[in-house]
Amino acid sequence: MLSKKIHYLFKNYFEIAAFSMGLLLLVLMDPEAANGPSLCLFDQLGIKFCPGDGLGHAIAFIFEGEFYKSFNSNALGGPAIVILVGRIGYLLHQKLIANKTIKI
Amino acid sequence: MAQMIDYLPELEGDEAAYISKLMESMDEDKAQKFTRVYRARRKEPQIVLLTTLVGFVAVAGVHRFLLGQIGMGILYLFTGGLCFIGTIVDLINYKSLAFEYNRDVAQEAVTLIK
């Protein structure tokens, strides 16, 4: 019963949960603070260039209201928030209002 | 009343359940029409999985373009799949992504064959 419920929640709300959790963590993050261990897989593999470099900092700077620093960190920080919030909103609309959840 | 398994035996899981419910009220002729339209337009979950995996070695976000999500596609393309995190999320979630697309295709097919 419980595993069915978890399965249902996972199927329907995993993407919403993943993206909103990511944004929430970036709201709480202090962009000026020094990095902990890098989470970037490119970094771990020893590749220096990454197109997403500084994206997390860019998003965190926007939540602090420092748009110039955000743009310097990664130009796509602002658009990323808009697109992600749009996607989360679309999914929530689908699940809750259009009622398109996946039945077990 | 048409049986889904006679027309679209390749479907699995949630998609199969959804389509068989949709086909319950169709007669033979309608079911055949629906099958043709739906099979031509649906996307295989495996294709979504493979194009997601391309995100690890070459360009990320191909699967989002494939599913008609242009905004997410561009974001993934220019940020390396949100620094791999988005790619990993979609790797776990590929079946739901494909089903989300295919469900809309099925709805469209139903209105087309009316």
PDB file of C-alpha atoms in Angstrom:
ATOM      1  CA  MET A   1       0.000   0.000   0.000  1.00  0.00           C
ATOM      2  CA  LEU A   2       2.708   2.420   1.088  1.00  0.00           C
ATOM      3  CA  SER A   3       5.030   1.392  -1.714  1.00  0.00           C
ATOM      4  CA  LYS A   4       2.167   1.922  -4.177  1.00  0.00           C
ATOM      5  CA  LYS A   5       1.650   5.402  -2.826  1.00  0.00           C
ATOM      6  CA  ILE A   6       5.369   6.205  -3.098  1.00  0.00           C
ATOM      7  CA  HIS A   7       5.358   4.809  -6.623  1.00  0.00           C
ATOM      8  CA  TYR A   8       2.406   7.027  -7.525  1.00  0.00           C
ATOM      9  CA  LEU A   9       3.992  10.144  -6.043  1.00  0.00           C
ATOM     10  CA  PHE A  10       7.307   9.379  -7.731  1.00  0.00           C
ATOM     11  CA  LYS A  11       5.728   8.860 -11.135  1.00  0.00           C
ATOM     12  CA  ASN A  12       3.695  12.037 -11.022  1.00  0.00           C
ATOM     13  CA  TYR A  13       5.703  14.539  -9.052  1.00  0.00           C
ATOM     14  CA  PHE A  14       9.382  13.622  -9.457  1.00  0.00           C
ATOM     15  CA  GLU A  15      10.200  16.295 -12.021  1.00  0.00           C
ATOM     16  CA  ILE A  16       8.295  18.995 -10.113  1.00  0.00           C
ATOM     17  CA  ALA A  17      10.021  17.991  -6.881  1.00  0.00           C
ATOM     18  CA  ALA A  18      13.495  17.874  -8.439  1.00  0.00           C
ATOM     19  CA  PHE A  19      13.339  21.302 -10.080  1.00  0.00           C
ATOM     20  CA  SER A  20      11.619  23.091  -7.214  1.00  0.00           C
ATOM     21  CA  MET A  21      14.043  21.555  -4.722  1.00  0.00           C
ATOM     22  CA  GLY A  22      16.928  22.810  -6.851  1.00  0.00           C
ATOM     23  CA  LEU A  23      15.537  26.334  -7.024  1.00  0.00           C
ATOM     24  CA  LEU A  24      14.739  26.283  -3.286  1.00  0.00           C
ATOM     25  CA  LEU A  25      18.296  25.283  -2.408  1.00  0.00           C
ATOM     26  CA  LEU A  26      19.603  28.106  -4.588  1.00  0.00           C
ATOM     27  CA  VAL A  27      17.304  30.596  -2.806  1.00  0.00           C
ATOM     28  CA  LEU A  28      18.863  29.524   0.491  1.00  0.00           C
ATOM     29  CA  MET A  29      22.412  29.505  -0.882  1.00  0.00           C
ATOM     30  CA  ASP A  30      24.762  32.406  -0.219  1.00  0.00           C
ATOM     31  CA  PRO A  31      26.343  33.163  -3.614  1.00  0.00           C
ATOM     32  CA  GLU A  32      29.250  35.120  -2.106  1.00  0.00           C
ATOM     33  CA  ALA A  33      30.365  32.212   0.068  1.00  0.00           C
ATOM     34  CA  ALA A  34      33.271  30.087  -1.055  1.00  0.00           C
ATOM     35  CA  ASN A  35      32.413  26.885  -2.849  1.00  0.00           C
ATOM     36  CA  GLY A  36      32.282  23.604  -1.030  1.00  0.00           C
ATOM     37  CA  PRO A  37      33.347  20.548  -2.963  1.00  0.00           C
ATOM     38  CA  SER A  38      32.260  21.062  -6.554  1.00  0.00           C
ATOM     39  CA  LEU A  39      29.152  19.141  -7.539  1.00  0.00           C
ATOM     40  CA  CYS A  40      29.820  19.633 -11.233  1.00  0.00           C
ATOM     41  CA  LEU A  41      30.541  16.363 -12.995  1.00  0.00           C
ATOM     42  CA  PHE A  42      32.631  18.121 -15.647  1.00  0.00           C
ATOM     43  CA  ASP A  43      34.899  19.340 -12.847  1.00  0.00           C
ATOM     44  CA  GLN A  44      35.187  15.882 -11.334  1.00  0.00           C
ATOM     45  CA  LEU A  45      36.167  14.516 -14.733  1.00  0.00           C
ATOM     46  CA  GLY A  46      38.877  17.139 -15.027  1.00  0.00           C
ATOM     47  CA  ILE A  47      37.309  19.077 -17.903  1.00  0.00           C
ATOM     48  CA  LYS A  48      37.855  22.775 -17.345  1.00  0.00           C
ATOM     49  CA  PHE A  49      35.242  24.218 -19.689  1.00  0.00           C
ATOM     50  CA  CYS A  50      31.571  23.813 -18.915  1.00  0.00           C
ATOM     51  CA  PRO A  51      28.723  25.732 -20.601  1.00  0.00           C
ATOM     52  CA  GLY A  52      26.804  25.704 -17.321  1.00  0.00           C
ATOM     53  CA  ASP A  53      29.656  27.167 -15.276  1.00  0.00           C
ATOM     54  CA  GLY A  54      28.358  29.544 -12.619  1.00  0.00           C
ATOM     55  CA  LEU A  55      24.710  28.870 -13.356  1.00  0.00           C
ATOM     56  CA  GLY A  56      23.936  28.052  -9.727  1.00  0.00           C
ATOM     57  CA  HIS A  57      25.683  31.241  -8.589  1.00  0.00           C
ATOM     58  CA  ALA A  58      23.870  33.236 -11.279  1.00  0.00           C
ATOM     59  CA  ILE A  59      20.478  32.028 -10.053  1.00  0.00           C
ATOM     60  CA  ALA A  60      21.398  32.608  -6.406  1.00  0.00           C
ATOM     61  CA  PHE A  61      22.599  36.163  -7.221  1.00  0.00           C
ATOM     62  CA  ILE A  62      19.251  36.930  -8.883  1.00  0.00           C
ATOM     63  CA  PHE A  63      17.390  35.882  -5.739  1.00  0.00           C
ATOM     64  CA  GLU A  64      19.637  38.313  -3.836  1.00  0.00           C
ATOM     65  CA  GLY A  65      18.755  41.041  -6.336  1.00  0.00           C
ATOM     66  CA  GLU A  66      22.281  41.469  -7.720  1.00  0.00           C
ATOM     67  CA  PHE A  67      21.587  41.291 -11.429  1.00  0.00           C
ATOM     68  CA  TYR A  68      24.966  42.557 -12.645  1.00  0.00           C
ATOM     69  CA  LYS A  69      26.914  39.929 -10.697  1.00  0.00           C
ATOM     70  CA  SER A  70      24.449  37.331 -11.853  1.00  0.00           C
ATOM     71  CA  PHE A  71      24.993  38.248 -15.489  1.00  0.00           C
ATOM     72  CA  ASN A  72      28.747  38.073 -14.991  1.00  0.00           C
ATOM     73  CA  SER A  73      28.479  34.653 -13.404  1.00  0.00           C
ATOM     74  CA  ASN A  74      26.354  33.144 -16.172  1.00  0.00           C
ATOM     75  CA  ALA A  75      24.220  35.095 -18.610  1.00  0.00           C
ATOM     76  CA  LEU A  76      21.487  32.451 -18.609  1.00  0.00           C
ATOM     77  CA  GLY A  77      20.667  32.731 -14.874  1.00  0.00           C
ATOM     78  CA  GLY A  78      17.590  34.897 -15.401  1.00  0.00           C
ATOM     79  CA  PRO A  79      16.138  32.979 -18.353  1.00  0.00           C
ATOM     80  CA  ALA A  80      16.820  29.732 -16.479  1.00  0.00           C
ATOM     81  CA  ILE A  81      14.602  30.826 -13.570  1.00  0.00           C
ATOM     82  CA  VAL A  82      11.829  31.921 -15.945  1.00  0.00           C
ATOM     83  CA  ILE A  83      11.921  28.678 -17.946  1.00  0.00           C
ATOM     84  CA  LEU A  84      12.138  26.423 -14.875  1.00  0.00           C
ATOM     85  CA  VAL A  85       9.328  28.212 -13.028  1.00  0.00           C
ATOM     86  CA  GLY A  86       7.289  28.051 -16.236  1.00  0.00           C
ATOM     87  CA  ARG A  87       7.881  24.321 -16.537  1.00  0.00           C
ATOM     88  CA  ILE A  88       7.011  23.704 -12.862  1.00  0.00           C
ATOM     89  CA  GLY A  89       3.859  25.810 -13.278  1.00  0.00           C
ATOM     90  CA  TYR A  90       2.868  23.933 -16.447  1.00  0.00           C
ATOM     91  CA  LEU A  91       3.350  20.560 -14.747  1.00  0.00           C
ATOM     92  CA  LEU A  92       1.387  21.624 -11.660  1.00  0.00           C
ATOM     93  CA  HIS A  93      -1.414  22.872 -13.898  1.00  0.00           C
ATOM     94  CA  GLN A  94      -1.448  19.553 -15.745  1.00  0.00           C
ATOM     95  CA  LYS A  95      -1.489  17.488 -12.569  1.00  0.00           C
ATOM     96  CA  LEU A  96      -3.799  19.499 -10.366  1.00  0.00           C
ATOM     97  CA  ILE A  97      -6.174  21.456 -12.617  1.00  0.00           C
ATOM     98  CA  ALA A  98      -6.270  19.437 -15.849  1.00  0.00           C
ATOM     99  CA  ASN A  99      -6.050  16.348 -13.576  1.00  0.00           C
ATOM    100  CA  LYS A 100      -3.683  14.430 -15.817  1.00  0.00           C
ATOM    101  CA  THR A 101      -2.023  12.326 -13.147  1.00  0.00           C
ATOM    102  CA  ILE A 102      -0.773   8.865 -14.008  1.00  0.00           C
ATOM    103  CA  LYS A 103      -2.924   6.228 -12.319  1.00  0.00           C
ATOM    104  CA  ILE A 104      -1.243   3.260 -10.687  1.00  0.00           C
TER     105      ILE A 104
ATOM    106  CA  MET B   1     -15.405  -2.334 -28.648  1.00  0.00           C
ATOM    107  CA  ALA B   2     -11.758  -2.559 -29.683  1.00  0.00           C
ATOM    108  CA  GLN B   3      -9.014  -4.312 -27.767  1.00  0.00           C
ATOM    109  CA  MET B   4      -5.835  -2.267 -27.536  1.00  0.00           C
ATOM    110  CA  ILE B   5      -3.639  -5.379 -27.642  1.00  0.00           C
ATOM    111  CA  ASP B   6      -4.940  -6.289 -31.124  1.00  0.00           C
ATOM    112  CA  TYR B   7      -3.975  -2.955 -32.590  1.00  0.00           C
ATOM    113  CA  LEU B   8      -1.023  -1.572 -30.649  1.00  0.00           C
ATOM    114  CA  PRO B   9       0.772  -4.537 -29.062  1.00  0.00           C
ATOM    115  CA  GLU B  10       4.001  -2.580 -28.632  1.00  0.00           C
ATOM    116  CA  LEU B  11       2.635  -0.329 -25.870  1.00  0.00           C
ATOM    117  CA  GLU B  12       3.654  -0.867 -22.267  1.00  0.00           C
ATOM    118  CA  GLY B  13       2.794   0.247 -18.765  1.00  0.00           C
ATOM    119  CA  ASP B  14       0.892   3.494 -18.221  1.00  0.00           C
ATOM    120  CA  GLU B  15       0.635   4.201 -21.906  1.00  0.00           C
ATOM    121  CA  ALA B  16      -0.970   0.812 -22.561  1.00  0.00           C
ATOM    122  CA  ALA B  17      -3.472   1.349 -19.747  1.00  0.00           C
ATOM    123  CA  TYR B  18      -4.349   4.816 -20.993  1.00  0.00           C
ATOM    124  CA  ILE B  19      -4.750   3.833 -24.634  1.00  0.00           C
ATOM    125  CA  SER B  20      -6.797   0.719 -23.875  1.00  0.00           C
ATOM    126  CA  LYS B  21      -9.195   2.868 -21.872  1.00  0.00           C
ATOM    127  CA  LEU B  22      -9.357   5.323 -24.752  1.00  0.00           C
ATOM    128  CA  MET B  23     -10.016   2.561 -27.298  1.00  0.00           C
ATOM    129  CA  GLU B  24     -12.748   0.860 -25.288  1.00  0.00           C
ATOM    130  CA  SER B  25     -15.509   2.919 -26.856  1.00  0.00           C
ATOM    131  CA  MET B  26     -14.233   2.730 -30.450  1.00  0.00           C
ATOM    132  CA  ASP B  27     -15.571   0.432 -33.132  1.00  0.00           C
ATOM    133  CA  GLU B  28     -13.278  -1.489 -35.473  1.00  0.00           C
ATOM    134  CA  ASP B  29     -13.043   1.151 -38.174  1.00  0.00           C
ATOM    135  CA  LYS B  30     -12.292   3.961 -35.764  1.00  0.00           C
ATOM    136  CA  ALA B  31      -9.762   1.879 -33.880  1.00  0.00           C
ATOM    137  CA  GLN B  32      -7.876   1.169 -37.087  1.00  0.00           C
ATOM    138  CA  LYS B  33      -7.799   4.840 -38.000  1.00  0.00           C
ATOM    139  CA  PHE B  34      -6.709   5.783 -34.497  1.00  0.00           C
ATOM    140  CA  THR B  35      -3.937   3.176 -34.574  1.00  0.00           C
ATOM    141  CA  ARG B  36      -2.529   4.512 -37.818  1.00  0.00           C
ATOM    142  CA  VAL B  37      -2.499   8.128 -36.648  1.00  0.00           C
ATOM    143  CA  TYR B  38      -1.224   7.335 -33.179  1.00  0.00           C
ATOM    144  CA  ARG B  39       1.549   5.003 -34.276  1.00  0.00           C
ATOM    145  CA  ALA B  40       2.809   7.543 -36.804  1.00  0.00           C
ATOM    146  CA  ARG B  41       2.954  10.352 -34.262  1.00  0.00           C
ATOM    147  CA  ARG B  42       3.926   8.860 -30.921  1.00  0.00           C
ATOM    148  CA  LYS B  43       7.481   8.896 -29.582  1.00  0.00           C
ATOM    149  CA  GLU B  44       9.123   5.770 -28.256  1.00  0.00           C
ATOM    150  CA  PRO B  45      10.301   6.100 -24.634  1.00  0.00           C
ATOM    151  CA  GLN B  46      13.544   4.427 -25.725  1.00  0.00           C
ATOM    152  CA  ILE B  47      14.212   7.280 -28.164  1.00  0.00           C
ATOM    153  CA  VAL B  48      13.792   9.726 -25.301  1.00  0.00           C
ATOM    154  CA  LEU B  49      16.177   7.651 -23.187  1.00  0.00           C
ATOM    155  CA  LEU B  50      18.817   7.489 -25.920  1.00  0.00           C
ATOM    156  CA  THR B  51      18.670  11.195 -26.736  1.00  0.00           C
ATOM    157  CA  THR B  52      18.917  11.957 -23.016  1.00  0.00           C
ATOM    158  CA  LEU B  53      22.068   9.845 -22.855  1.00  0.00           C
ATOM    159  CA  VAL B  54      23.509  11.874 -25.735  1.00  0.00           C
ATOM    160  CA  GLY B  55      23.561  14.722 -23.183  1.00  0.00           C
ATOM    161  CA  PHE B  56      26.462  13.018 -21.405  1.00  0.00           C
ATOM    162  CA  VAL B  57      28.736  12.770 -24.420  1.00  0.00           C
ATOM    163  CA  ALA B  58      27.708  15.509 -26.855  1.00  0.00           C
ATOM    164  CA  VAL B  59      24.860  18.055 -26.803  1.00  0.00           C
ATOM    165  CA  ALA B  60      22.309  18.061 -23.992  1.00  0.00           C
ATOM    166  CA  GLY B  61      18.613  18.778 -24.373  1.00  0.00           C
ATOM    167  CA  VAL B  62      17.939  16.954 -27.651  1.00  0.00           C
ATOM    168  CA  HIS B  63      15.187  14.968 -25.935  1.00  0.00           C
ATOM    169  CA  ARG B  64      13.450  18.153 -24.798  1.00  0.00           C
ATOM    170  CA  PHE B  65      13.418  19.479 -28.367  1.00  0.00           C
ATOM    171  CA  LEU B  66      12.123  16.100 -29.515  1.00  0.00           C
ATOM    172  CA  LEU B  67       9.230  16.360 -27.061  1.00  0.00           C
ATOM    173  CA  GLY B  68       8.353  19.850 -28.270  1.00  0.00           C
ATOM    174  CA  GLN B  69       9.632  21.682 -25.191  1.00  0.00           C
ATOM    175  CA  ILE B  70      11.659  24.345 -26.969  1.00  0.00           C
ATOM    176  CA  GLY B  71      12.346  26.521 -23.909  1.00  0.00           C
ATOM    177  CA  MET B  72      13.688  23.666 -21.833  1.00  0.00           C
ATOM    178  CA  GLY B  73      15.629  22.444 -24.868  1.00  0.00           C
ATOM    179  CA  ILE B  74      17.439  25.749 -25.282  1.00  0.00           C
ATOM    180  CA  LEU B  75      18.166  25.960 -21.559  1.00  0.00           C
ATOM    181  CA  TYR B  76      19.606  22.434 -21.527  1.00  0.00           C
ATOM    182  CA  LEU B  77      21.592  23.080 -24.704  1.00  0.00           C
ATOM    183  CA  PHE B  78      23.327  26.184 -23.383  1.00  0.00           C
ATOM    184  CA  THR B  79      23.960  24.983 -19.830  1.00  0.00           C
ATOM    185  CA  GLY B  80      25.096  21.422 -20.503  1.00  0.00           C
ATOM    186  CA  GLY B  81      21.801  19.980 -19.247  1.00  0.00           C
ATOM    187  CA  LEU B  82      21.758  22.252 -16.159  1.00  0.00           C
ATOM    188  CA  CYS B  83      25.288  21.026 -15.388  1.00  0.00           C
ATOM    189  CA  PHE B  84      24.224  17.370 -15.854  1.00  0.00           C
ATOM    190  CA  ILE B  85      21.676  17.573 -13.058  1.00  0.00           C
ATOM    191  CA  GLY B  86      18.762  18.089 -15.438  1.00  0.00           C
ATOM    192  CA  THR B  87      20.038  15.307 -17.675  1.00  0.00           C
ATOM    193  CA  ILE B  88      20.155  12.907 -14.719  1.00  0.00           C
ATOM    194  CA  VAL B  89      16.637  13.964 -13.644  1.00  0.00           C
ATOM    195  CA  ASP B  90      15.356  13.238 -17.142  1.00  0.00           C
ATOM    196  CA  LEU B  91      17.225   9.954 -17.270  1.00  0.00           C
ATOM    197  CA  ILE B  92      15.240   8.815 -14.228  1.00  0.00           C
ATOM    198  CA  ASN B  93      12.048  10.382 -15.513  1.00  0.00           C
ATOM    199  CA  TYR B  94      12.149   9.509 -19.225  1.00  0.00           C
ATOM    200  CA  LYS B  95       9.077   7.284 -19.177  1.00  0.00           C
ATOM    201  CA  SER B  96       6.894  10.017 -17.675  1.00  0.00           C
ATOM    202  CA  LEU B  97       8.225  12.525 -20.189  1.00  0.00           C
ATOM    203  CA  ALA B  98       7.410  10.245 -23.112  1.00  0.00           C
ATOM    204  CA  PHE B  99       3.985   9.424 -21.667  1.00  0.00           C
ATOM    205  CA  GLU B 100       3.201  13.114 -21.177  1.00  0.00           C
ATOM    206  CA  TYR B 101       3.900  13.692 -24.870  1.00  0.00           C
ATOM    207  CA  ASN B 102       2.115  10.563 -26.090  1.00  0.00           C
ATOM    208  CA  ARG B 103      -0.994  11.315 -24.060  1.00  0.00           C
ATOM    209  CA  ASP B 104      -1.390  14.635 -25.844  1.00  0.00           C
ATOM    210  CA  VAL B 105      -0.781  12.907 -29.186  1.00  0.00           C
ATOM    211  CA  ALA B 106      -3.516  10.385 -28.363  1.00  0.00           C
ATOM    212  CA  GLN B 107      -5.970  13.156 -27.475  1.00  0.00           C
ATOM    213  CA  GLU B 108      -5.143  14.877 -30.745  1.00  0.00           C
ATOM    214  CA  ALA B 109      -5.599  11.650 -32.689  1.00  0.00           C
ATOM    215  CA  VAL B 110      -9.020  11.110 -31.108  1.00  0.00           C
ATOM    216  CA  THR B 111     -10.202  14.543 -32.193  1.00  0.00           C
ATOM    217  CA  LEU B 112      -8.715  14.040 -35.670  1.00  0.00           C
ATOM    218  CA  ILE B 113     -10.568  10.806 -36.464  1.00  0.00           C
ATOM    219  CA  LYS B 114     -13.979  12.051 -35.331  1.00  0.00           C
TER     220      LYS B 114
END
